[in-house]
Structures are given as structure tokens and as C-alpha cells.
Short mmCIF file of N, CA and C in Angstrom, two decimals:
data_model
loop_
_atom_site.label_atom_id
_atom_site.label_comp_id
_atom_site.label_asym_id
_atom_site.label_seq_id
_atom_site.Cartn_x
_atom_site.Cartn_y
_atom_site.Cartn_z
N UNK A 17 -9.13 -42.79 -22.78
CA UNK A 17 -10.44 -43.29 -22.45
C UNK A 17 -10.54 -43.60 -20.96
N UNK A 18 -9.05 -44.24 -20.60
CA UNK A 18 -9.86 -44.34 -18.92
C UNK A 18 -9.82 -43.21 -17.94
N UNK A 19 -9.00 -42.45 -18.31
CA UNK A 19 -9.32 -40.69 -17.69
C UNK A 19 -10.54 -40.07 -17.92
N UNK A 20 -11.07 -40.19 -19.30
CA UNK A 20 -12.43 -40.07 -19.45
C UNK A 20 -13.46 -40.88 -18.30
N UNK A 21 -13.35 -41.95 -18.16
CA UNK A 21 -14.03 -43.07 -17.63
C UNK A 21 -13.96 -42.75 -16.03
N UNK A 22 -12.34 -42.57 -15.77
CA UNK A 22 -12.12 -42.40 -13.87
C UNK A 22 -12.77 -40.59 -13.65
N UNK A 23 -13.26 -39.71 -14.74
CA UNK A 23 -13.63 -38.70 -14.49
C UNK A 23 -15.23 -38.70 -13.94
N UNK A 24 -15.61 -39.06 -14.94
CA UNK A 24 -17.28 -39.96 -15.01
C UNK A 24 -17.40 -40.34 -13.66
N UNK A 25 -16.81 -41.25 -13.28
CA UNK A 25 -17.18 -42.06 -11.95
C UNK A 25 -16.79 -41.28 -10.79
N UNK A 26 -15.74 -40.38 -10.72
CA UNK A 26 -15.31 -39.04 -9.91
C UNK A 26 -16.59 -38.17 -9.55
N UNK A 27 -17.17 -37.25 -10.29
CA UNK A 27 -17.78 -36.33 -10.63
C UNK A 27 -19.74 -37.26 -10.20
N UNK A 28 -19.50 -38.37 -10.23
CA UNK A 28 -20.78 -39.32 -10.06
C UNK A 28 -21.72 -39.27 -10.81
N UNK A 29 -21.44 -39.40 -12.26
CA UNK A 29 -22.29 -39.38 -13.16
C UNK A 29 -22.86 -41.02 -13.69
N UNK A 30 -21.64 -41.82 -13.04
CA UNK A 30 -21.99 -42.98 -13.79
C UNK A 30 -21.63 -44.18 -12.27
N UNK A 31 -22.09 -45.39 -12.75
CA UNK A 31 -22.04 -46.05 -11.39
C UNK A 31 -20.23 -46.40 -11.47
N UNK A 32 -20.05 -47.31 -10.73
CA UNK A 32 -18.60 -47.74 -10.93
C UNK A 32 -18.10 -48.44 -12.05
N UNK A 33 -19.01 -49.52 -12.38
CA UNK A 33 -19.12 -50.10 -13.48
C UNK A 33 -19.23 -49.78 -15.09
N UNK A 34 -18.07 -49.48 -15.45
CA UNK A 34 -17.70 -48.45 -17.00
C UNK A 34 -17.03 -49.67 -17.58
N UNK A 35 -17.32 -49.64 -19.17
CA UNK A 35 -16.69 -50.14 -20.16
C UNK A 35 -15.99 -49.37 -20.55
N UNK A 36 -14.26 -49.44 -21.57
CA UNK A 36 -13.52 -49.39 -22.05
C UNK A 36 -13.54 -49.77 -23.21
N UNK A 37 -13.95 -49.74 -24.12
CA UNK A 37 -14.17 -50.32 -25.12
C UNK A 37 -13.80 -49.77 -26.49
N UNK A 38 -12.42 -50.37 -27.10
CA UNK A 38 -12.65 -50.23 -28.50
C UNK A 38 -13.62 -50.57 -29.42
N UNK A 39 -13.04 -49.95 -30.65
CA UNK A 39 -14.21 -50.11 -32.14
C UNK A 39 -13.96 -51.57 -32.22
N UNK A 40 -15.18 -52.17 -32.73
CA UNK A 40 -15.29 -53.07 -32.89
C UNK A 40 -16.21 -54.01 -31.86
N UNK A 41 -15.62 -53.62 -30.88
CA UNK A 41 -16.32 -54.17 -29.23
C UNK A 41 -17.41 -53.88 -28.80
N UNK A 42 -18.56 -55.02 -28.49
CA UNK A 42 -20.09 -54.71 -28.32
C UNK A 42 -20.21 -55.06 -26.90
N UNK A 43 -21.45 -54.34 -26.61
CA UNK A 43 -22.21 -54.94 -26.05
C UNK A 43 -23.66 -54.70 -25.75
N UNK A 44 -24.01 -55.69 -24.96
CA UNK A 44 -25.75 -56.06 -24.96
C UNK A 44 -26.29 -55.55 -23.85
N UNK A 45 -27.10 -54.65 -23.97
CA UNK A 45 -28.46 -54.30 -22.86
C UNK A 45 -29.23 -55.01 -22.58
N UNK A 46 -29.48 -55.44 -21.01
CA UNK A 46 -30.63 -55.47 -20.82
C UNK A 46 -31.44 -54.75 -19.85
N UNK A 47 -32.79 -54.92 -19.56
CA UNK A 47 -33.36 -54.43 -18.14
C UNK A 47 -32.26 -54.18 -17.16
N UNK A 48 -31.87 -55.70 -16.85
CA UNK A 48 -30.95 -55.29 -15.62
C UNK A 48 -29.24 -55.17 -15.55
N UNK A 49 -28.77 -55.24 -16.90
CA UNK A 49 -27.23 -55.16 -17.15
C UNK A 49 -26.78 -55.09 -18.32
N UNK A 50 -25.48 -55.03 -18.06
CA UNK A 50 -25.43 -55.45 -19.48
C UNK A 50 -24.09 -55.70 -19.75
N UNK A 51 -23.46 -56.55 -20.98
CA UNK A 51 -22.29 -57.24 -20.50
C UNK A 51 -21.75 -57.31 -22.23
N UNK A 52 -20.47 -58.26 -22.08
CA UNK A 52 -19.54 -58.01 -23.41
C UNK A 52 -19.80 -58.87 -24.63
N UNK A 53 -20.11 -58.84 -25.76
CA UNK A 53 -20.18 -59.79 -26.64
C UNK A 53 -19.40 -59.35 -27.55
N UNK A 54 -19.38 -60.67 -28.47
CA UNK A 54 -17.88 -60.87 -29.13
C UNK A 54 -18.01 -59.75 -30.42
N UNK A 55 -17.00 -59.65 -31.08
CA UNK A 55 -16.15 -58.33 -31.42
C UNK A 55 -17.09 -58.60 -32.62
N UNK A 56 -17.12 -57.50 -33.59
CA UNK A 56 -17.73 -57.07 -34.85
C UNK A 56 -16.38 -56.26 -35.71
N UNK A 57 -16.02 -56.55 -36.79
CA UNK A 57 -15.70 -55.75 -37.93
C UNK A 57 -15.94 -54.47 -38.09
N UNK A 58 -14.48 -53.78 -37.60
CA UNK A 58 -15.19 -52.54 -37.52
C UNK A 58 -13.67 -51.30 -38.43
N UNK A 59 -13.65 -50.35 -38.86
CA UNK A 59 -12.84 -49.75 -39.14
C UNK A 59 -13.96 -48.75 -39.97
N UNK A 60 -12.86 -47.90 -40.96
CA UNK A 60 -13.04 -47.10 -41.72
C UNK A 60 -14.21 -47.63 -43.06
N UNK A 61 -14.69 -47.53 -43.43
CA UNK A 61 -15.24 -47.86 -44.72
C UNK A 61 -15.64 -46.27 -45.64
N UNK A 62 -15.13 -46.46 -46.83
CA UNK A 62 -15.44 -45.22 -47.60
C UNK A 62 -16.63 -45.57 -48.60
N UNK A 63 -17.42 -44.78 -48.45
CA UNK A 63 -18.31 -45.44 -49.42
C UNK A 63 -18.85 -44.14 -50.25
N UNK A 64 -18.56 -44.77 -51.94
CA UNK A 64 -19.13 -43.78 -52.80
C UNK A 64 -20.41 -44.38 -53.29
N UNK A 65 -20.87 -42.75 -53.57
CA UNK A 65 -22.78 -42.47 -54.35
C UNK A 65 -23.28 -43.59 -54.06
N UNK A 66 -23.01 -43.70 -52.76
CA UNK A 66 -24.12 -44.86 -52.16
C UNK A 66 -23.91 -46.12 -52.34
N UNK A 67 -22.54 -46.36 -52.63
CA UNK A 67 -22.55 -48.11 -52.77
C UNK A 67 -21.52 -48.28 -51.91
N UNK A 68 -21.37 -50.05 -51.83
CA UNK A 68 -20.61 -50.39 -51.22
C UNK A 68 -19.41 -50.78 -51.39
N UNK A 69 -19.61 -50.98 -52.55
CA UNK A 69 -18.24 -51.40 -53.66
C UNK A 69 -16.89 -50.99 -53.37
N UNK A 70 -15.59 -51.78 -53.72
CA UNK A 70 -14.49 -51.25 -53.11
C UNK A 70 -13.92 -50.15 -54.29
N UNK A 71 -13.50 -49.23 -53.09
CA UNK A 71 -12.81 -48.26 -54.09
C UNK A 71 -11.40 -48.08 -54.06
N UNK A 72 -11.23 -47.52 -55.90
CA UNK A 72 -9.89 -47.87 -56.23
C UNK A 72 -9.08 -46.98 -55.35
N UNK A 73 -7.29 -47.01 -55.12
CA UNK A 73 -7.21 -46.38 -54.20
C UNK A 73 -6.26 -45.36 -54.95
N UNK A 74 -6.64 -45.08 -56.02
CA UNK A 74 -6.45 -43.70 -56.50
C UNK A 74 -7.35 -42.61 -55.95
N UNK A 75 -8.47 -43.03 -56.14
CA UNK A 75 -9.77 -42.37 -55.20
C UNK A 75 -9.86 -42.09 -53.63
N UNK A 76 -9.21 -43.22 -52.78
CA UNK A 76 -8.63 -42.72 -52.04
C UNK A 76 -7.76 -41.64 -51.20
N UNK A 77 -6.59 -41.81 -52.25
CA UNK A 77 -5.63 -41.24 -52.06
C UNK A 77 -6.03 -39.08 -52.49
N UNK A 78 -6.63 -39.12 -53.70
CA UNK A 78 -7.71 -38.29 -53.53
C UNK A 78 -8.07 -37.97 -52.61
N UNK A 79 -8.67 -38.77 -51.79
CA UNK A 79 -10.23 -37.96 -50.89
C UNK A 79 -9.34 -37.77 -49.91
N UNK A 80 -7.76 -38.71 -49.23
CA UNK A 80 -6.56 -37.91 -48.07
C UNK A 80 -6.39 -36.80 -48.69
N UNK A 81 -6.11 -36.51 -49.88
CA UNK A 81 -5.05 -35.16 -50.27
C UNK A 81 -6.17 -33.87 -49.79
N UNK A 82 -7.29 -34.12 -50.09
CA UNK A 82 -8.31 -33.20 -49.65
C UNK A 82 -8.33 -32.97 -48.68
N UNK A 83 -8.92 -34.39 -47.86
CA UNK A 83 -9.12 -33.82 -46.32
C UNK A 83 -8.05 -33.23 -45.65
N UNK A 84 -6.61 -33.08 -46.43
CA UNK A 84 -5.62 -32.70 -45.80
C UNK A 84 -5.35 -31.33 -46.45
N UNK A 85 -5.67 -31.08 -47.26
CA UNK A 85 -5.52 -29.81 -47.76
C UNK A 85 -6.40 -29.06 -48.75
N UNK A 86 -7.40 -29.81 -48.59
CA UNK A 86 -9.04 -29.13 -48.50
C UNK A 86 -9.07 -28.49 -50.10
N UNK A 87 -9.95 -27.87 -50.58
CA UNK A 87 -10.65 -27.80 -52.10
C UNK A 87 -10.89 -26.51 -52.00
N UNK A 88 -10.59 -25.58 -52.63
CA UNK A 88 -11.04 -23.62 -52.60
C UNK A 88 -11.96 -24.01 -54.38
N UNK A 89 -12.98 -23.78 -54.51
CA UNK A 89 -13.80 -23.62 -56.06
C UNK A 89 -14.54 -22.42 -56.21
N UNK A 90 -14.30 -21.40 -57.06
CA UNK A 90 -14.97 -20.31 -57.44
C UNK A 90 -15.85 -20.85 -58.32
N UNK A 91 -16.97 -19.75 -57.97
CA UNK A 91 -18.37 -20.11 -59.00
C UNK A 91 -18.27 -18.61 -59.87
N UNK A 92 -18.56 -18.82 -60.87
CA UNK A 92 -18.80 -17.68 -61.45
C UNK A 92 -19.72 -17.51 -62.91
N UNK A 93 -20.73 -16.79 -62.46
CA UNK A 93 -21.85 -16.81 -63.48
C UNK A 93 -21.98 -15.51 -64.61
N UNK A 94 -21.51 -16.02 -65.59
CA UNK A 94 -20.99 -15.36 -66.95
C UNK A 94 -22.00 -15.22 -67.96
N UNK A 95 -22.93 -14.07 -68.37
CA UNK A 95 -23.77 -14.25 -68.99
C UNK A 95 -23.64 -14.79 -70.26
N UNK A 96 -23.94 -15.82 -71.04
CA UNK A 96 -22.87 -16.43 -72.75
C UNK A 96 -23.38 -15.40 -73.50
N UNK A 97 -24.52 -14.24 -73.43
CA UNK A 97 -24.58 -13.22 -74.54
C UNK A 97 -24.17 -12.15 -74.44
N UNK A 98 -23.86 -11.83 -73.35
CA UNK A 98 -23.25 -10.65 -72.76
C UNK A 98 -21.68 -10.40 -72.68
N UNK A 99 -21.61 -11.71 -71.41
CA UNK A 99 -19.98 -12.03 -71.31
C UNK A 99 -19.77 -10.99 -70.19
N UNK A 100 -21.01 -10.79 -69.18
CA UNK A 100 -20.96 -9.81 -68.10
C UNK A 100 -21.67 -10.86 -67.03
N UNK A 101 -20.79 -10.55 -65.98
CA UNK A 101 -21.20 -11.52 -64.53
C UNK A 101 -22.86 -11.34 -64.65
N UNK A 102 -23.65 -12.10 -64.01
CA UNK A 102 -24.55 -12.18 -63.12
C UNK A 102 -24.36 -11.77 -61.94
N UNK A 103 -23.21 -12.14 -61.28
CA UNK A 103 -23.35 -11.61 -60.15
C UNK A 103 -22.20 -11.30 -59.39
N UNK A 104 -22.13 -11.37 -58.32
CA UNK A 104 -20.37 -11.52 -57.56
C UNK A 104 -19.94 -12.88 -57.83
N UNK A 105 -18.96 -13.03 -57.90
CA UNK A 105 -18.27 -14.66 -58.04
C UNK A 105 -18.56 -15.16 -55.97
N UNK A 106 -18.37 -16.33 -56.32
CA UNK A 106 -19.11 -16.91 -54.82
C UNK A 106 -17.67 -18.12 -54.81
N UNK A 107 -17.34 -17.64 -53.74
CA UNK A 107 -15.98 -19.34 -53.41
C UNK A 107 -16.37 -19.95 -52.06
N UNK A 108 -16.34 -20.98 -52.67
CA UNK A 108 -16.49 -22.29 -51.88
C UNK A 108 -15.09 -22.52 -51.15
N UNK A 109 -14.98 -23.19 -49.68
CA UNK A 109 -14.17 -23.70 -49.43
C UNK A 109 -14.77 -25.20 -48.69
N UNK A 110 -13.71 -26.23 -48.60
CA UNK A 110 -13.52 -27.17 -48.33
C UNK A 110 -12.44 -27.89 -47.73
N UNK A 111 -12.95 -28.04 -46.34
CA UNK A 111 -11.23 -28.81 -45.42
C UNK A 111 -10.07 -27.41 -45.98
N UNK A 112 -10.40 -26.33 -45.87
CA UNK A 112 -9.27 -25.25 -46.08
C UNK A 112 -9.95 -23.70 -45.24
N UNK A 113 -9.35 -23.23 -44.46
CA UNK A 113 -9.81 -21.89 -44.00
C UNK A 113 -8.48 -21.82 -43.16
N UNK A 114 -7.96 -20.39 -43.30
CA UNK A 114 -7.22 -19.68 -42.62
C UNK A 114 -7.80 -19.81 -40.95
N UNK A 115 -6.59 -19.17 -40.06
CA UNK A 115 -7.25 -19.14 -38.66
C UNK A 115 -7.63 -18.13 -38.76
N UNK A 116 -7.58 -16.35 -39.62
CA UNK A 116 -8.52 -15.84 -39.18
C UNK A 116 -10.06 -15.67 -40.17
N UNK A 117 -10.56 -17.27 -40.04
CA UNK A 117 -11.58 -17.15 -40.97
C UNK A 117 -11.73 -17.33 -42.63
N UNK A 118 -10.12 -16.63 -42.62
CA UNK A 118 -9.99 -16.34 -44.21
C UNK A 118 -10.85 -15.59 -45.30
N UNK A 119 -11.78 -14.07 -44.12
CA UNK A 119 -12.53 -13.21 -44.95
C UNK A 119 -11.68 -12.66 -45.99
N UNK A 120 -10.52 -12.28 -45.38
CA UNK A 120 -9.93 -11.48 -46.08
C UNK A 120 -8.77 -11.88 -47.28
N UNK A 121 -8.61 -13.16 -47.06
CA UNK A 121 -8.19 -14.52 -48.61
C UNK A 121 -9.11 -14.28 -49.45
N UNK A 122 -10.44 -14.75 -49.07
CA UNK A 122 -11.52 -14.91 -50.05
C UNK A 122 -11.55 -13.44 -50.21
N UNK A 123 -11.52 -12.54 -50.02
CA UNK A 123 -11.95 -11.01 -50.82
C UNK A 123 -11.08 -10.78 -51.64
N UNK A 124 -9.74 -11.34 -51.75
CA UNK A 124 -8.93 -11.13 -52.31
C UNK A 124 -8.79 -12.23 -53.93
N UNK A 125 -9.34 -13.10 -52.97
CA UNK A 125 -9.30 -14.02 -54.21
C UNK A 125 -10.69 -13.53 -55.36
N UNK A 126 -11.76 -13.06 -54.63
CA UNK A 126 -12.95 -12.68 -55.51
C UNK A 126 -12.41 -11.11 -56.65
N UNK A 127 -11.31 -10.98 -55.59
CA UNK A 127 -10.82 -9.25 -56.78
C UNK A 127 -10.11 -10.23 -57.92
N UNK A 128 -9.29 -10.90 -57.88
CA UNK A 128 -8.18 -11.76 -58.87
C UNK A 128 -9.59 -12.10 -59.71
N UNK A 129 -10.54 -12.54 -59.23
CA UNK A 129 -11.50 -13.64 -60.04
C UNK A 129 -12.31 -12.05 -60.73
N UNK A 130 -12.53 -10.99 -60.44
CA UNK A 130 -13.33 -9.89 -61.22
C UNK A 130 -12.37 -9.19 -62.16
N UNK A 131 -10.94 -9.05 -61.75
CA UNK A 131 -9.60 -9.12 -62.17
C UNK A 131 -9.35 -9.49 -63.86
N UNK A 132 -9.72 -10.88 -63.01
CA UNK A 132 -9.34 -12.03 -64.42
C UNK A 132 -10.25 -11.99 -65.77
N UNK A 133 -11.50 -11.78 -65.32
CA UNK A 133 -13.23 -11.63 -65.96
C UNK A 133 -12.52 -10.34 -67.38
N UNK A 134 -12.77 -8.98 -66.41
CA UNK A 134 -12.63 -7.94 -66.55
C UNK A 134 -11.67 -7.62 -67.73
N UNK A 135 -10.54 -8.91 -67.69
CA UNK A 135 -9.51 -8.75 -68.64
C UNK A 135 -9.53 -9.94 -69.51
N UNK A 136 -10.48 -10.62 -69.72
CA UNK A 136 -10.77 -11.35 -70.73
C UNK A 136 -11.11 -10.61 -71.93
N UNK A 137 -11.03 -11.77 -73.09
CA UNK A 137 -11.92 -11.46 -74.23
C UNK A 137 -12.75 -11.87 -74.47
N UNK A 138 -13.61 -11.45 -75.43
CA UNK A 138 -15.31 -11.85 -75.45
C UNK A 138 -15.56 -13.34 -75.61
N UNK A 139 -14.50 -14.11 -76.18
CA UNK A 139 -14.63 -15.36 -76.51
C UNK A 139 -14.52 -16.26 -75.41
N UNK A 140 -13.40 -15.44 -74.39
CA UNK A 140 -13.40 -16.27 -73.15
C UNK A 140 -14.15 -16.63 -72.16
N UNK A 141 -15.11 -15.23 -72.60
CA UNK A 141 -16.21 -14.44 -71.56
C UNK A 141 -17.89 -15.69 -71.78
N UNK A 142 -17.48 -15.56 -72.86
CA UNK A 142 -18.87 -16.32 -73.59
C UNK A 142 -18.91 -17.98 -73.87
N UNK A 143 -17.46 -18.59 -73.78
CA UNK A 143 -17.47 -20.24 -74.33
C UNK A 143 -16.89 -20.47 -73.25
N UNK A 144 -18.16 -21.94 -72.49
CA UNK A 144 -17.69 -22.17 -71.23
C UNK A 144 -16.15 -23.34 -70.96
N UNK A 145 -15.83 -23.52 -72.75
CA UNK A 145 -14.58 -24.50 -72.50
C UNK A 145 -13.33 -23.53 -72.44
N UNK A 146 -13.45 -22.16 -72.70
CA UNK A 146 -12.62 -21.15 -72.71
C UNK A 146 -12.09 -20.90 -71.46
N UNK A 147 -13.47 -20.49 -70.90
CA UNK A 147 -13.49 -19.47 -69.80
C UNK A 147 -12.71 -20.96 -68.70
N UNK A 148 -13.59 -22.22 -68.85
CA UNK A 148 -13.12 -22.98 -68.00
C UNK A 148 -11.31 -23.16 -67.91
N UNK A 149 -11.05 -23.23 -69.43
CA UNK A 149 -8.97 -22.92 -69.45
C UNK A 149 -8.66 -22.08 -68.60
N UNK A 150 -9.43 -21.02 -68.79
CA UNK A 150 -8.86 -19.37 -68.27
C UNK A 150 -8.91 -19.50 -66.65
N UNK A 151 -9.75 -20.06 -65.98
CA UNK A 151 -10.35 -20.15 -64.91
C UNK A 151 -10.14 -20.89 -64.05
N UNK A 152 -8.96 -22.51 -64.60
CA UNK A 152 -9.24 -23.47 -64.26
C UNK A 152 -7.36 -23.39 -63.19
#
């Protein structure tokens, strides 16, 4: 931050007068200045479907494993009378992509997923607690 800060004032973007300031650390504007007031509560807060409530830290520990190694979910729309796609299977990714993009993961993964379809049986094709075993 103060390389950031001695750059700013280098380059003359800002007057001499720069704050440093960690989370938590305020301060007040006015017209003509403005100066330090005392610290506020500040960190991480996770908050689920909108509340504030504390969460358990199984749920937690969850939402690290993700952001660290991210969520791949295929969609795939199975007609239940047919037991023939609707359409191409569609994958989602999440906190996960290769560096090059990972077009060519996901094409691969969509053949395994037409693959898998293709070599089902009708029962698997058609009952979504089946297909979900088969799939899952």
C-alpha cells in the first residue's frame, strides 16, 4: 500500500497527504479535509439467502473447498417420453477453468456426457432418480 501511495504522489495525482489505511479504519469528509475516526468491525462476513445468521462451519468449509477448486455441473435435458436429448448437454463451470480456457476439456467432457446418454437404457433415459445415479 505505501508503494501504491508513494506512486500516486510521484506521478501527481494526489496531494501529499495520503492515508494508509487498513480494513476496518475510517474516515470522515469534509468540505475542507478530512481526518481519522475510530476503527469499525470489519472482516469477512459470509452471508447466506440473505441473512445474517451465523453459519455452520461445515458450510464454510464447503464454500473454501469450492472457491479452491471450483464446481464443473452438466445440464442435460432428457426428454421422459422419448429418453432423447433436447438438446446438446451445456456445462457449467465454477472457480475451475484450465489456462487454455478449457474449450477443449469441456468438448470432451460433452462427448463422455452424449457417450454416457447414448449408452443408457430406457429406464435411465426416462427416471430422473436414475439418470441422476448414472450422471451423478
Amino acid at each position: 500500500m505505501f508503494r501504491h501511495a508513494a506512486l500516486a504522489h510521484t506521478v501527481g495525482t494526489v496531494s501529499g497527504e495520503i492515508f494508509l489505511l487498513e480494513d476496518g479504519q475510517t474516515i470522515e469528509f469534509t468540505d475542507d479535509a478530512a481526518y481519522r475516526r475510530d476503527p469499525v468491525t470489519a472482516g469477512r462476513v459470509c452471508v447466506d439467502s440473505g441473512s445474517l445468521e451465523e453459519i455452520e462451519e461445515l458450510v464454510i468449509r464447503d464454500r473454501q473447498h469450492l472457491s479452491e477448486d471450483g464446481v464443473v455441473v452438466p445440464i442435460i435435458a432428457i426428454n421422459k417420453h422419448t429418453g432423447k436429448l433436447e438438446s446438446q448437454p451445456e456445462i457449467v463451470t465454477r472457480g475451475f477453468m484450465p489456462s487454455d480456457n478449457g474449450q477443449e476439456l469441456i468438448a470432451g467432457a460433452r462427448e463422455v456426457i452424449l457417450k454416457t446418454v447414448e449408452q443408457s437404457n430406457p429406464e435411465e433415459k426416462t427416471d430422473w432418480a436414475s439418470s441422476r445415479k448414472k450422471f451423478a
